Short mmCIF file of C-alpha atoms in Angstrom, two decimals:
data_model
loop_
_atom_site.label_atom_id
_atom_site.label_comp_id
_atom_site.label_asym_id
_atom_site.label_seq_id
_atom_site.Cartn_x
_atom_site.Cartn_y
_atom_site.Cartn_z
CA THR A 1 -13.20 23.17 18.39
CA ASN A 2 -12.67 21.30 21.61
CA GLU A 3 -11.04 17.87 21.06
CA ASN A 4 -13.87 16.27 23.06
CA ASP A 5 -16.55 17.71 20.75
CA VAL A 6 -18.18 15.18 18.47
CA ALA A 7 -19.31 16.35 15.05
CA ALA A 8 -22.86 15.59 14.02
CA PRO A 9 -23.00 12.54 11.76
CA SER A 10 -23.20 13.13 8.02
CA ARG A 11 -26.21 12.03 5.99
CA THR A 12 -24.24 9.07 4.64
CA SER A 13 -23.22 8.11 8.18
CA MET A 14 -26.85 8.13 9.30
CA ILE A 15 -27.89 5.99 6.32
CA MET A 16 -25.04 3.52 6.92
CA SER A 17 -25.91 3.41 10.60
CA ARG A 18 -29.50 2.44 9.78
CA ILE A 19 -28.35 -0.20 7.29
CA PHE A 20 -25.80 -1.66 9.69
CA SER A 21 -28.18 -1.69 12.65
CA LYS A 22 -30.70 -3.61 10.57
CA HIS A 23 -28.43 -6.00 8.65
CA PHE A 24 -25.01 -6.23 10.31
CA PRO A 25 -24.54 -8.81 13.08
CA VAL A 26 -22.31 -6.59 15.23
CA LYS A 27 -24.30 -3.82 16.90
CA SER A 28 -22.66 -0.55 17.85
CA THR A 29 -24.09 2.68 19.20
CA ARG A 30 -21.37 4.80 17.61
CA ASN A 31 -19.09 4.72 14.62
CA PRO A 32 -15.88 3.04 15.86
CA PHE A 33 -13.85 4.59 13.02
CA GLY A 34 -14.91 8.20 13.51
CA GLY A 35 -16.01 10.60 10.80
CA SER A 36 -17.69 9.39 7.65
CA TRP A 37 -15.89 6.07 7.55
CA GLU A 38 -18.17 4.77 4.81
CA THR A 39 -16.57 7.25 2.41
CA LYS A 40 -13.08 5.88 3.05
CA TRP A 41 -11.41 2.87 1.44
CA SER A 42 -10.76 1.02 4.70
CA HIS A 43 -14.44 0.30 5.29
CA LEU A 44 -14.48 -1.96 2.24
CA ALA A 45 -11.90 -4.27 3.72
CA GLU A 46 -13.55 -4.30 7.13
CA ALA A 47 -17.26 -4.24 6.30
CA ALA A 48 -16.92 -6.58 3.35
CA TYR A 49 -14.52 -8.97 5.02
CA ALA A 50 -16.27 -11.98 3.54
CA GLY A 51 -15.33 -10.87 0.04
CA SER A 52 -11.68 -10.40 0.89
CA TYR A 53 -11.69 -13.65 2.89
CA PHE A 54 -12.37 -15.63 -0.26
CA THR A 55 -9.36 -14.01 -1.91
CA TYR A 56 -7.24 -15.69 0.76
CA ILE A 57 -8.91 -19.01 0.02
CA VAL A 58 -8.07 -18.68 -3.68
CA ALA A 59 -4.46 -17.93 -2.73
CA GLU A 60 -4.40 -21.01 -0.49
CA VAL A 61 -5.78 -23.16 -3.31
CA VAL A 62 -3.12 -21.92 -5.74
CA CYS A 63 -0.35 -22.34 -3.14
CA ALA A 64 -1.48 -25.87 -2.33
CA ASN A 65 -1.34 -26.77 -6.02
CA ILE A 66 2.14 -25.29 -6.38
CA TRP A 67 3.34 -27.01 -3.19
CA GLU A 68 1.97 -30.36 -4.24
CA LYS A 69 3.42 -30.15 -7.75
CA LEU A 70 6.86 -28.79 -6.88
CA PHE A 71 7.76 -29.12 -3.22
CA GLU A 72 5.73 -31.78 -1.41
CA ILE A 73 8.18 -34.61 -2.03
CA ASP A 74 11.32 -32.54 -1.44
CA PRO A 75 10.83 -28.92 -0.30
CA LEU A 76 14.54 -28.18 -0.82
CA ASN A 77 14.78 -29.58 -4.34
CA ILE A 78 16.92 -27.20 -6.40
CA GLU A 79 15.17 -27.98 -9.69
CA ALA A 80 11.75 -27.32 -8.12
CA GLY A 81 13.06 -24.02 -6.78
CA LYS A 82 14.38 -23.07 -10.22
CA THR A 83 11.03 -23.98 -11.80
CA TYR A 84 9.23 -21.80 -9.25
CA GLN A 85 11.66 -18.95 -9.87
CA GLU A 86 11.32 -19.24 -13.64
CA HIS A 87 7.52 -19.52 -13.77
CA ILE A 88 6.34 -17.46 -10.78
CA LEU A 89 9.01 -14.99 -9.70
CA ALA A 90 10.80 -14.10 -12.93
CA PRO A 91 7.77 -12.75 -14.85
CA GLY A 92 7.02 -10.29 -12.06
CA ASN A 93 4.08 -8.14 -13.12
CA LYS A 94 4.93 -8.36 -16.83
CA LYS A 95 2.64 -11.33 -17.40
CA ASP A 96 -1.03 -11.89 -16.64
CA PRO A 97 -1.28 -13.82 -13.34
CA LYS A 98 -3.63 -16.40 -14.87
CA LYS A 99 -1.11 -17.05 -17.63
CA VAL A 100 1.70 -17.37 -15.07
CA LEU A 101 -0.28 -19.96 -13.12
CA HIS A 102 -1.46 -21.74 -16.25
CA ASP A 103 2.11 -22.02 -17.54
CA LEU A 104 3.18 -23.71 -14.30
CA LEU A 105 0.11 -25.75 -13.35
CA GLY A 106 -1.94 -26.07 -16.54
CA ASN A 107 -5.70 -25.71 -16.46
CA ASP A 108 -5.93 -27.11 -12.93
CA TYR A 109 -4.34 -24.17 -11.10
CA LEU A 110 -7.61 -23.71 -9.17
CA ASN A 111 -8.19 -27.42 -8.56
CA LEU A 112 -9.45 -27.81 -4.99
CA ASP A 113 -8.07 -31.31 -4.39
CA ALA A 114 -4.56 -30.26 -3.33
CA TRP A 115 -6.01 -27.64 -0.97
CA LEU A 116 -8.45 -30.14 0.53
CA ARG A 117 -5.61 -32.65 0.97
CA SER A 118 -3.49 -29.99 2.67
CA MET A 119 -6.25 -29.58 5.25
CA GLY A 120 -6.75 -33.32 5.66
CA ALA A 121 -10.21 -33.16 4.09
CA LEU A 122 -9.36 -35.65 1.30
#
């Protein structure tokens, strides 16, 4: 096989091409990833970016709540650092993440107010 030869697209590639050309805002005449990219994990992160984007928002919300509770007044406070270490770092992956956050922040660990304040929206 010559390195310049291009393999014929698979059936799944043709189907994905039709779907993307009809529904995806970015138009492309060829698959930028090569091969049957739709059968690989990486396409989920790239084609479904909106879904992973909201994961970052959730992380920002949680971080804003932690910052506001522990570090906003004094980011170098030793007791706040110890509390963070005890509640967030020490459990590692031995504890359910929701329980870890609940133990530190209570039921409001997903409260949007701290996040909105951090962006100047409140």
